[in-house]
Each structure stands twice: as structure tokens, then as C-alpha cells.
mmCIF file of C-alpha atoms and ligand atoms in Angstrom:
data_model
loop_
_atom_site.group_PDB
_atom_site.id
_atom_site.type_symbol
_atom_site.label_atom_id
_atom_site.label_comp_id
_atom_site.label_asym_id
_atom_site.label_seq_id
_atom_site.Cartn_x
_atom_site.Cartn_y
_atom_site.Cartn_z
ATOM 1 C CA MET A 61 60.678 186.891 35.533
ATOM 2 C CA GLY A 62 59.612 185.945 38.996
ATOM 3 C CA SER A 63 56.046 185.377 38.001
ATOM 4 C CA ALA A 64 57.120 183.579 34.806
ATOM 5 C CA ASN A 65 59.249 181.212 36.931
ATOM 6 C CA LYS A 66 56.391 180.873 39.442
ATOM 7 C CA GLY A 67 54.117 180.127 36.518
ATOM 8 C CA SER A 68 56.274 177.429 34.974
ATOM 9 C CA SER A 69 57.156 175.733 38.181
ATOM 10 C CA GLY A 70 53.348 175.693 39.052
ATOM 11 C CA ASP A 71 52.863 174.152 35.542
ATOM 12 C CA ALA A 72 55.456 171.554 36.128
ATOM 13 C CA ILE A 73 53.953 170.650 39.554
ATOM 14 C CA ARG A 74 50.527 170.425 38.035
ATOM 15 C CA VAL A 75 51.943 168.083 35.173
ATOM 16 C CA ILE A 76 53.751 165.943 37.757
ATOM 17 C CA LEU A 77 50.650 165.750 39.961
ATOM 18 C CA SER A 78 48.349 164.797 37.197
ATOM 19 C CA VAL A 79 50.876 162.129 35.920
ATOM 20 C CA LEU A 80 50.987 160.812 39.569
ATOM 21 C CA VAL A 81 47.217 160.742 39.741
ATOM 22 C CA LEU A 82 47.062 159.007 36.386
ATOM 23 C CA VAL A 83 49.763 156.445 37.540
ATOM 24 C CA VAL A 84 47.819 155.810 40.750
ATOM 25 C CA LEU A 85 44.488 155.505 39.041
ATOM 26 C CA SER A 86 45.856 153.064 36.443
ATOM 27 C CA VAL A 87 47.628 151.005 39.117
ATOM 28 C CA TRP A 88 44.357 150.926 40.968
ATOM 29 C CA LEU A 89 42.348 149.942 37.852
ATOM 30 C CA LEU A 90 44.834 147.299 36.915
ATOM 31 C CA ALA A 91 44.859 145.964 40.445
ATOM 32 C CA LYS A 92 40.940 145.826 40.289
ATOM 33 C CA LEU A 93 41.006 144.056 36.959
ATOM 34 C CA PHE A 94 43.629 141.538 37.998
ATOM 35 C CA THR A 95 42.155 140.687 41.244
ATOM 36 C CA SER A 96 38.607 140.412 39.993
ATOM 37 C CA GLY A 97 39.902 138.300 37.054
ATOM 38 C CA MET A 98 41.764 136.075 39.502
ATOM 39 C CA VAL A 99 38.784 135.659 41.731
ATOM 40 C CA VAL A 100 36.804 134.370 38.728
ATOM 41 C CA ASP A 101 39.577 132.156 37.584
ATOM 42 C CA ALA A 102 40.014 130.696 41.004
ATOM 43 C CA GLU A 103 36.288 129.932 41.248
ATOM 44 C CA VAL A 104 36.150 128.210 37.812
ATOM 45 C CA MET A 105 39.322 126.356 38.586
ATOM 46 C CA SER A 106 38.122 125.135 41.884
ATOM 47 C CA LYS A 107 34.769 124.127 40.568
ATOM 48 C CA GLU A 108 36.267 122.273 37.703
ATOM 49 C CA ALA A 109 38.977 120.782 39.742
ATOM 50 C CA ILE A 110 36.487 119.602 42.426
ATOM 51 C CA ALA A 111 34.217 118.196 39.801
ATOM 52 C CA ALA A 112 37.025 116.443 38.092
ATOM 53 C CA ARG A 113 38.529 115.062 41.291
ATOM 54 C CA LEU A 114 35.445 114.053 43.114
ATOM 55 C CA LYS A 115 33.190 112.668 40.254
ATOM 56 C CA PRO A 116 34.988 109.504 39.301
ATOM 57 C CA VAL A 117 35.993 108.375 42.719
ATOM 58 C CA GLY A 118 33.109 109.784 44.928
ATOM 59 C CA VAL A 119 30.351 108.898 42.692
ATOM 60 C CA SER A 120 31.335 105.452 41.557
ATOM 61 C CA VAL A 121 32.283 104.255 45.048
ATOM 62 C CA ALA A 122 29.271 105.907 46.607
ATOM 63 C CA ASN A 123 27.047 104.270 43.974
ATOM 64 C CA GLU A 124 28.292 100.950 45.007
ATOM 65 C CA GLY A 125 27.628 101.491 48.737
ATOM 66 C CA GLY A 126 31.399 101.961 49.237
ATOM 67 C CA ALA A 127 31.551 99.779 52.356
ATOM 68 C CA PRO A 128 34.973 98.025 52.447
ATOM 69 C CA GLY A 129 34.498 94.469 50.895
ATOM 70 C CA SER A 130 31.455 95.490 48.966
ATOM 71 C CA ARG A 131 33.006 97.479 46.168
ATOM 72 C CA THR A 132 32.577 96.216 42.646
ATOM 73 C CA GLY A 133 35.485 95.731 40.238
ATOM 74 C CA GLU A 134 34.489 98.816 38.258
ATOM 75 C CA ALA A 135 34.422 100.973 41.391
ATOM 76 C CA VAL A 136 37.785 99.651 42.564
ATOM 77 C CA TYR A 137 39.323 100.130 39.073
ATOM 78 C CA LYS A 138 38.035 103.817 38.945
ATOM 79 C CA ALA A 139 39.175 104.616 42.406
ATOM 80 C CA ILE A 140 42.523 102.837 42.488
ATOM 81 C CA CYS A 141 43.809 100.892 39.544
ATOM 82 C CA SER A 142 42.996 103.442 36.898
ATOM 83 C CA SER A 143 45.679 105.780 38.203
ATOM 84 C CA CYS A 144 48.168 103.497 36.549
ATOM 85 C CA HIS A 145 46.304 101.302 34.200
ATOM 86 C CA ALA A 146 44.151 103.977 32.397
ATOM 87 C CA ALA A 147 47.247 105.316 30.748
ATOM 88 C CA GLY A 148 49.469 102.196 31.010
ATOM 89 C CA LEU A 149 51.913 103.928 33.349
ATOM 90 C CA ALA A 150 55.165 102.234 34.443
ATOM 91 C CA GLY A 151 54.644 99.501 31.876
ATOM 92 C CA SER A 152 51.310 98.436 33.262
ATOM 93 C CA PRO A 153 49.014 96.824 30.755
ATOM 94 C CA LYS A 154 46.730 99.594 29.605
ATOM 95 C CA PHE A 155 42.956 99.291 30.145
ATOM 96 C CA ALA A 156 41.015 97.870 27.216
ATOM 97 C CA ASP A 157 44.208 97.319 25.254
ATOM 98 C CA ALA A 158 43.623 93.771 24.161
ATOM 99 C CA GLY A 159 47.207 93.450 22.827
ATOM 100 C CA ALA A 160 48.716 94.331 26.209
ATOM 101 C CA TRP A 161 46.342 91.991 28.077
ATOM 102 C CA ALA A 162 46.256 88.861 25.963
ATOM 103 C CA GLY A 163 49.593 87.441 27.293
ATOM 104 C CA ARG A 164 48.578 88.286 30.840
ATOM 105 C CA ILE A 165 44.964 86.823 30.493
ATOM 106 C CA SER A 166 46.492 83.516 29.301
ATOM 107 C CA GLN A 167 48.049 82.924 32.692
ATOM 108 C CA GLY A 168 44.526 82.429 34.055
ATOM 109 C CA PHE A 169 42.323 84.337 36.430
ATOM 110 C CA ASP A 170 43.794 82.923 39.660
ATOM 111 C CA SER A 171 47.339 83.701 38.603
ATOM 112 C CA LEU A 172 46.435 87.282 37.707
ATOM 113 C CA VAL A 173 44.507 87.742 41.024
ATOM 114 C CA LYS A 174 47.492 86.399 43.019
ATOM 115 C CA HIS A 175 49.862 88.874 41.312
ATOM 116 C CA ALA A 176 47.529 91.805 41.765
ATOM 117 C CA VAL A 177 47.087 90.886 45.477
ATOM 118 C CA GLU A 178 50.775 90.201 46.215
ATOM 119 C CA GLY A 179 52.181 92.635 43.722
ATOM 120 C CA ILE A 180 54.555 91.881 40.876
ATOM 121 C CA ARG A 181 57.591 93.912 39.634
ATOM 122 C CA GLY A 182 56.134 97.523 39.142
ATOM 123 C CA MET A 183 52.640 96.394 40.180
ATOM 124 C CA PRO A 184 52.353 97.249 43.937
ATOM 125 C CA ALA A 185 50.370 94.740 46.259
ATOM 126 C CA LYS A 186 46.641 95.615 45.737
ATOM 127 C CA GLY A 187 47.674 98.608 43.685
ATOM 128 C CA GLY A 188 48.889 100.233 46.892
ATOM 129 C CA ALA A 189 45.307 100.265 48.394
ATOM 130 C CA THR A 190 46.014 97.880 51.282
ATOM 131 C CA ASP A 191 42.440 98.368 52.623
ATOM 132 C CA LEU A 192 41.041 96.419 49.648
ATOM 133 C CA THR A 193 39.843 92.862 50.418
ATOM 134 C CA ASN A 194 41.283 90.095 48.195
ATOM 135 C CA GLU A 195 37.725 89.751 46.763
ATOM 136 C CA GLU A 196 37.668 93.380 45.672
ATOM 137 C CA VAL A 197 40.949 93.084 43.925
ATOM 138 C CA ALA A 198 39.710 89.884 42.257
ATOM 139 C CA ARG A 199 36.697 91.748 41.077
ATOM 140 C CA ALA A 200 38.847 94.682 39.735
ATOM 141 C CA VAL A 201 41.045 92.063 37.983
ATOM 142 C CA ALA A 202 38.043 90.504 36.319
ATOM 143 C CA PHE A 203 36.729 93.950 35.379
ATOM 144 C CA MET A 204 39.969 95.012 33.840
ATOM 145 C CA ALA A 205 40.843 91.683 32.159
ATOM 146 C CA ASN A 206 37.395 91.497 30.630
ATOM 147 C CA ALA A 207 37.764 94.941 29.117
ATOM 148 C CA GLY A 208 40.962 93.556 27.677
ATOM 149 C CA GLY A 209 39.257 90.652 26.069
ATOM 150 C CA ALA A 210 38.906 88.002 28.841
ATOM 151 C CA LYS A 211 35.607 86.401 29.855
ATOM 152 C CA PHE A 212 36.094 86.094 33.603
ATOM 153 C CA ALA A 213 33.065 86.097 35.809
ATOM 154 C CA GLU A 214 33.498 88.932 38.360
ATOM 155 C CA PRO A 215 33.281 87.421 41.832
ATOM 156 C CA LYS A 216 29.876 88.354 43.344
ATOM 157 C CA VAL A 217 29.508 91.105 45.882
ATOM 158 C CA GLU A 218 28.365 89.521 49.229
ATOM 159 C CA GLY A 219 26.846 91.357 52.166
ATOM 160 C CA ALA A 220 26.844 94.763 50.328
ATOM 161 C CA ALA A 221 25.371 97.638 52.195
ATOM 162 C CA GLY A 222 23.582 98.461 48.887
ATOM 163 C CA GLY A 223 21.178 95.661 49.513
ATOM 164 C CA ASP A 224 21.502 93.426 46.420
ATOM 165 C CA ALA A 225 24.201 91.195 47.899
ATOM 166 C CA LYS A 226 21.905 88.613 49.324
ATOM 167 C CA VAL A 227 19.591 88.162 46.532
ATOM 168 C CA ASP A 228 16.297 86.382 47.548
ATOM 169 C CA PRO A 229 15.874 83.275 45.464
ATOM 170 C CA ALA A 230 12.337 84.514 44.836
ATOM 171 C CA LYS A 231 13.821 87.452 43.110
ATOM 172 C CA GLY A 232 15.164 85.296 40.167
ATOM 173 C CA LYS A 233 11.611 84.060 39.448
ATOM 174 C CA GLU A 234 10.145 87.499 39.686
ATOM 175 C CA ILE A 235 12.747 88.868 37.172
ATOM 176 C CA TYR A 236 12.104 85.829 34.886
ATOM 177 C CA ASN A 237 8.314 86.472 34.995
ATOM 178 C CA THR A 238 8.701 90.229 34.283
ATOM 179 C CA VAL A 239 11.547 90.275 31.824
ATOM 180 C CA CYS A 240 13.025 87.068 30.543
ATOM 181 C CA GLN A 241 9.866 85.131 29.781
ATOM 182 C CA ALA A 242 9.083 87.542 26.921
ATOM 183 C CA CYS A 243 11.511 85.404 24.874
ATOM 184 C CA HIS A 244 12.312 82.351 26.978
ATOM 185 C CA ALA A 245 8.802 81.184 27.546
ATOM 186 C CA THR A 246 8.269 80.482 23.980
ATOM 187 C CA GLY A 247 11.849 80.235 22.712
ATOM 188 C CA ALA A 248 11.410 83.297 20.468
ATOM 189 C CA ALA A 249 14.333 84.411 18.302
ATOM 190 C CA GLY A 250 16.053 81.162 19.200
ATOM 191 C CA ALA A 251 16.158 81.610 22.941
ATOM 192 C CA PRO A 252 16.489 78.282 24.860
ATOM 193 C CA LYS A 253 12.953 77.677 26.099
ATOM 194 C CA PHE A 254 12.272 77.632 29.776
ATOM 195 C CA GLY A 255 12.125 74.157 31.066
ATOM 196 C CA ASP A 256 13.447 72.558 27.846
ATOM 197 C CA LYS A 257 16.212 70.281 29.076
ATOM 198 C CA ALA A 258 17.550 69.557 25.642
ATOM 199 C CA ALA A 259 17.884 73.140 24.642
ATOM 200 C CA TRP A 260 19.561 73.980 27.932
ATOM 201 C CA ALA A 261 21.885 70.985 28.357
ATOM 202 C CA PRO A 262 24.774 72.251 26.158
ATOM 203 C CA ARG A 263 24.538 75.710 27.595
ATOM 204 C CA ILE A 264 24.487 74.500 31.116
ATOM 205 C CA GLY A 265 27.554 72.386 30.201
ATOM 206 C CA LYS A 266 29.567 75.693 29.930
ATOM 207 C CA GLY A 267 29.201 76.147 33.608
ATOM 208 C CA LEU A 268 26.969 78.801 35.430
ATOM 209 C CA ASP A 269 29.709 81.475 35.508
ATOM 210 C CA ASP A 270 30.134 81.326 31.741
ATOM 211 C CA LEU A 271 26.361 81.400 31.191
ATOM 212 C CA VAL A 272 26.060 84.504 33.340
ATOM 213 C CA ALA A 273 28.965 86.164 31.770
ATOM 214 C CA SER A 274 27.727 85.599 28.227
ATOM 215 C CA ALA A 275 24.159 86.524 29.138
ATOM 216 C CA THR A 276 25.331 89.598 30.858
ATOM 217 C CA LYS A 277 27.224 90.684 27.813
ATOM 218 C CA GLY A 278 24.608 89.630 25.347
ATOM 219 C CA LEU A 279 24.616 86.854 22.778
ATOM 220 C CA ASN A 280 23.205 87.148 19.274
ATOM 221 C CA ALA A 281 19.442 87.960 19.686
ATOM 222 C CA MET A 282 19.870 87.904 23.459
ATOM 223 C CA PRO A 283 20.289 91.449 24.601
ATOM 224 C CA PRO A 284 22.760 92.413 27.309
ATOM 225 C CA LYS A 285 21.177 91.234 30.571
ATOM 226 C CA GLY A 286 18.057 90.363 28.653
ATOM 227 C CA GLY A 287 17.336 94.044 28.896
ATOM 228 C CA TYR A 288 17.106 93.874 32.702
ATOM 229 C CA SER A 289 18.331 97.018 34.342
ATOM 230 C CA GLY A 290 18.833 95.796 37.876
ATOM 231 C CA SER A 291 22.035 94.695 39.522
ATOM 232 C CA ASP A 292 24.343 91.857 38.235
ATOM 233 C CA ALA A 293 23.605 89.788 41.426
ATOM 234 C CA GLU A 294 19.862 89.888 40.659
ATOM 235 C CA PHE A 295 20.422 89.060 36.975
ATOM 236 C CA ARG A 296 22.476 86.021 38.027
ATOM 237 C CA SER A 297 19.581 84.914 40.269
ATOM 238 C CA ALA A 298 17.218 85.009 37.197
ATOM 239 C CA VAL A 299 19.724 82.869 35.228
ATOM 240 C CA GLU A 300 19.997 80.452 38.181
ATOM 241 C CA TYR A 301 16.264 80.185 38.305
ATOM 242 C CA MET A 302 16.065 79.417 34.504
ATOM 243 C CA VAL A 303 18.862 76.921 34.710
ATOM 244 C CA ASN A 304 17.438 75.104 37.722
ATOM 245 C CA ALA A 305 14.144 74.917 36.039
ATOM 246 C CA SER A 306 15.680 73.324 32.898
ATOM 247 C CA LYS A 307 18.008 70.717 34.264
HETATM 248 C C1 LIG B 82 51.293 102.345 40.797
HETATM 249 C C2 LIG B 82 50.800 101.801 39.533
HETATM 250 C C3 LIG B 82 49.792 100.629 39.438
HETATM 251 C C4 LIG B 82 48.606 100.590 40.210
HETATM 252 C C5 LIG B 82 47.931 101.655 41.160
HETATM 253 C C6 LIG B 82 47.888 99.379 39.885
HETATM 254 N N1 LIG B 82 48.819 98.693 39.014
HETATM 255 FE FE1 LIG B 82 48.446 96.808 38.222
HETATM 256 N N2 LIG B 82 50.167 96.805 37.240
HETATM 257 C C7 LIG B 82 51.078 97.834 37.313
HETATM 258 C C8 LIG B 82 52.252 97.554 36.584
HETATM 259 C C9 LIG B 82 53.542 98.377 36.354
HETATM 260 C C10 LIG B 82 52.183 96.185 36.089
HETATM 261 C C11 LIG B 82 53.055 95.370 35.224
HETATM 262 C C12 LIG B 82 53.925 94.570 36.095
HETATM 263 C C13 LIG B 82 54.853 93.640 35.217
HETATM 264 O O1 LIG B 82 54.375 92.658 34.727
HETATM 265 O O2 LIG B 82 56.018 94.004 35.203
HETATM 266 C C14 LIG B 82 50.752 95.821 36.560
HETATM 267 C C15 LIG B 82 50.174 94.566 36.180
HETATM 268 C C16 LIG B 82 48.913 94.220 36.677
HETATM 269 C C17 LIG B 82 48.264 92.945 36.302
HETATM 270 C C18 LIG B 82 48.916 91.801 35.547
HETATM 271 C C19 LIG B 82 49.707 90.950 36.402
HETATM 272 C C20 LIG B 82 50.337 89.723 35.617
HETATM 273 O O3 LIG B 82 50.394 88.710 36.216
HETATM 274 O O4 LIG B 82 50.569 89.848 34.485
HETATM 275 C C21 LIG B 82 47.105 92.897 36.979
HETATM 276 C C22 LIG B 82 46.078 91.856 37.013
HETATM 277 C C23 LIG B 82 46.980 94.181 37.706
HETATM 278 N N3 LIG B 82 48.077 94.972 37.396
HETATM 279 C C24 LIG B 82 45.884 94.551 38.413
HETATM 280 C C25 LIG B 82 45.673 95.774 39.125
HETATM 281 C C26 LIG B 82 44.623 95.988 39.962
HETATM 282 C C27 LIG B 82 43.405 95.128 40.236
HETATM 283 C C28 LIG B 82 44.887 97.311 40.520
HETATM 284 C C29 LIG B 82 43.977 98.085 41.450
HETATM 285 C C30 LIG B 82 43.511 97.402 42.588
HETATM 286 C C31 LIG B 82 46.181 97.637 40.017
HETATM 287 N N4 LIG B 82 46.623 96.820 39.169
HETATM 288 C C32 LIG B 82 46.746 99.000 40.224
HETATM 289 C C33 LIG B 82 51.025 99.087 38.055
HETATM 290 C C34 LIG B 82 49.933 99.394 38.889
HETATM 291 C C1 LIG B 83 14.501 89.639 23.559
HETATM 292 C C2 LIG B 83 14.560 88.270 23.854
HETATM 293 C C3 LIG B 83 15.203 87.813 25.138
HETATM 294 C C4 LIG B 83 15.062 88.239 26.420
HETATM 295 C C5 LIG B 83 14.069 89.373 26.874
HETATM 296 C C6 LIG B 83 15.954 87.453 27.153
HETATM 297 N N1 LIG B 83 16.587 86.617 26.427
HETATM 298 FE FE1 LIG B 83 18.036 85.265 27.238
HETATM 299 N N2 LIG B 83 18.357 84.647 25.275
HETATM 300 C C7 LIG B 83 17.831 85.135 24.075
HETATM 301 C C8 LIG B 83 18.172 84.379 22.915
HETATM 302 C C9 LIG B 83 17.815 84.607 21.517
HETATM 303 C C10 LIG B 83 19.277 83.555 23.476
HETATM 304 C C11 LIG B 83 20.083 82.569 22.701
HETATM 305 C C12 LIG B 83 21.269 83.353 22.110
HETATM 306 C C13 LIG B 83 22.200 82.372 21.279
HETATM 307 O O1 LIG B 83 22.653 81.543 21.830
HETATM 308 O O2 LIG B 83 22.354 82.777 20.139
HETATM 309 C C14 LIG B 83 19.327 83.681 24.917
HETATM 310 C C15 LIG B 83 20.126 83.021 25.648
HETATM 311 C C16 LIG B 83 20.162 83.141 27.120
HETATM 312 C C17 LIG B 83 21.073 82.380 27.968
HETATM 313 C C18 LIG B 83 22.150 81.401 27.459
HETATM 314 C C19 LIG B 83 23.432 82.088 27.242
HETATM 315 C C20 LIG B 83 24.515 81.104 26.751
HETATM 316 O O3 LIG B 83 25.669 81.536 26.894
HETATM 317 O O4 LIG B 83 24.207 80.161 26.095
HETATM 318 C C21 LIG B 83 20.893 82.769 29.243
HETATM 319 C C22 LIG B 83 21.537 82.373 30.486
HETATM 320 C C23 LIG B 83 19.818 83.769 29.183
HETATM 321 N N3 LIG B 83 19.427 83.943 27.852
HETATM 322 C C24 LIG B 83 19.221 84.375 30.318
HETATM 323 C C25 LIG B 83 18.236 85.416 30.168
HETATM 324 C C26 LIG B 83 17.772 86.149 31.276
HETATM 325 C C27 LIG B 83 18.156 85.875 32.780
HETATM 326 C C28 LIG B 83 16.828 86.971 30.856
HETATM 327 C C29 LIG B 83 15.988 87.924 31.654
HETATM 328 C C30 LIG B 83 16.821 88.881 32.706
HETATM 329 C C31 LIG B 83 16.781 86.808 29.530
HETATM 330 N N4 LIG B 83 17.683 85.952 29.091
HETATM 331 C C32 LIG B 83 15.974 87.626 28.635
HETATM 332 C C33 LIG B 83 16.729 86.036 24.049
HETATM 333 C C34 LIG B 83 16.250 86.836 25.158
#
């Protein structure tokens, strides 16, 4: 009896012990699995989150030099204005939504800029970024309105750290000689010929800003920026060079 009791209580202890060992083991294994899984997740998340957060703002502003006053409309839009206007938050006219912008654009550029600088109803002054210069806001307004169907000329970036702000007048000539003359020297494909006053007069009549805007966008056989890949300011200097030679 005694030995049988001893035997069965020994069995019970062994069973309890092995259950305990199993429980401890599986808890340890589960803990291992979870922590390693979470470490991986956290790594992926932080990489993705960092990429998502830093790319649009960091890259675009850095590309433009980023110095206050020198940021382009696109850089300002991406860094600041897109937080509401990309999705049309709080009743803001949504980016590239021509229907939402048409009525606003009809107020004219100056009035839009004034409202964006001073704020209007749900639109905070300067989109809440008070360190923006009025020029930068104007550039962002041009960039946004143009995406919504307007044809405003974005105010030029002056004194940019990037270096293309003060464009050497010789630059326009150089760009013409290397890029634009391919069509404009002979008037190929209906291009207004360099120095041909009659061909240029009606175009010049539109005003320099409009000329630059349409040539930047491209017009019929005129490719966007004439295929030139440099900055807008440099491209403008090439238009100025051509216009001045054809007045
Ligand atoms: C916090 C959200 C928010 C941010 C950020 C923001 N906007 Fe707006 N914006 C609005 C709203 C809302 C309206 C519509 C206001 C109304 O007409 O009631 C608006 C309207 C506008 C208009 C049209 C004004 C008019 O006269 O019809 C312009 C232009 C504009 N925003 C430019 C900008 C620019 C440029 C930036 C970045 C520098 C910017 N917004 C950032 C919310 C925002
Ligand atoms: C592949 C040929 C081609 C090249 C290269 C080219 N253009 Fe043109 N460009 C044209 C044609 C064609 C037109 C006339 C478009 C029309 O009115 O239908 C034109 C028109 C223009 C106009 C007048 C736009 C207007 O609104 O009337 C300007 C300004 C201009 N080009 C500037 C330039 C500059 C600056 C360059 C060089 C950076 C350049 N183009 C390179 C073909 C070219």
C-alpha cells in the first residue's frame, strides 16, 4: 500500500513537474517569438515611417537649397500646404481639382496671394508657416493654382543658395546656342525664327511672363522647356535672350 502510494504520488509529482516544464518552455518560446517578431516589426515600421516622413519634406526642400526665401512653390507646397490641400481638408480647394480652383483662380493671382498670406476663413495665414516669405507663399499659390488650371507665372527665386537665382545674362545665350537653336535658328516645325521680328511680335505681345509660362509647359511642337533640363530661372534667361534679339 505504502509503496503503491509512494509510487502514485511520485508519478503525480513527475506529471506536474513535466507539465510545469512544458508551460515554462512554451511561455519562453512564445516570448522569444513575440519579441523577435516585434523587433522586426519595429524595424520595418521605423524604416518605412522615416522614409515616408522624411522623403517629401526633406528631399524637396533640400533640393531647392532650403534657405528661407529661396524655396520654390513646389517645395513650399510639399512641405506646408499639402497637409490640407492634398486631400482638400477643412473645405480647402483640393490640389489639381480644376473644379474646386476655377472660381478661386478667377479672383486673380494678387487676390489669391493676399488671402494665402493673410489667411481667409479656414485658411490660416501662410498656411500656418509664419517663417515663409510672402514671395514663397506667392510661388506656392502659383504652383497650386497652375495645377488647378491657371497659367500664373511663378515669381522667380532670387538670391537662392542653389546658385541659379542670379542668372548670368550670358547663360541665356549659351542655352540658346546649345538647345533652342536646333529649332529656332531655322524656324523648324513652326518655331518663331530667331531675330524674326514679325514672327515674334504677336508672341511678345502676350508679355514675357506668359511666354515663359507657355514655353515652360510646352506648346504644340515646342517641347516643355524646349527639352532644356536646367532650372526655370535659366530657361527664362534663354527666353529673354531670344525675345531681346527679336524685338
Ligand atoms: C490648415 C489647413 C491649410 C493649410 C496648411 C493651407 N491651407 Fe490654403 N486653404 C485652406 C482652406 C480651408 C481654404 C478655403 C478657405 C475658404 O475659402 O473658406 C484654403 C484656401 C486657399 C486658397 C484660396 C484662397 C481664395 O481666395 O479663394 C489659396 C490660394 C491657398 N489656400 C493657398 C495655400 C498655400 C499657398 C498654403 C501653404 C503655404 C496653404 N494654402 C496651406 C486650408 C489650408
Ligand atoms: C524641338 C524644337 C524646339 C526646340 C528645341 C525649342 N523650341 Fe521653342 N518653339 C518651338 C515651336 C514649334 C514653337 C511654336 C509653338 C506654337 O506656337 O505652336 C516654339 C515656341 C517658343 C516660344 C513662344 C511661346 C509662345 O507662347 O508663343 C518660346 C518663348 C520658345 N519657343 C522658347 C524656347 C527656348 C527658350 C528654347 C530652348 C531652351 C526652345 N524654345 C527650344 C520649337 C522648339
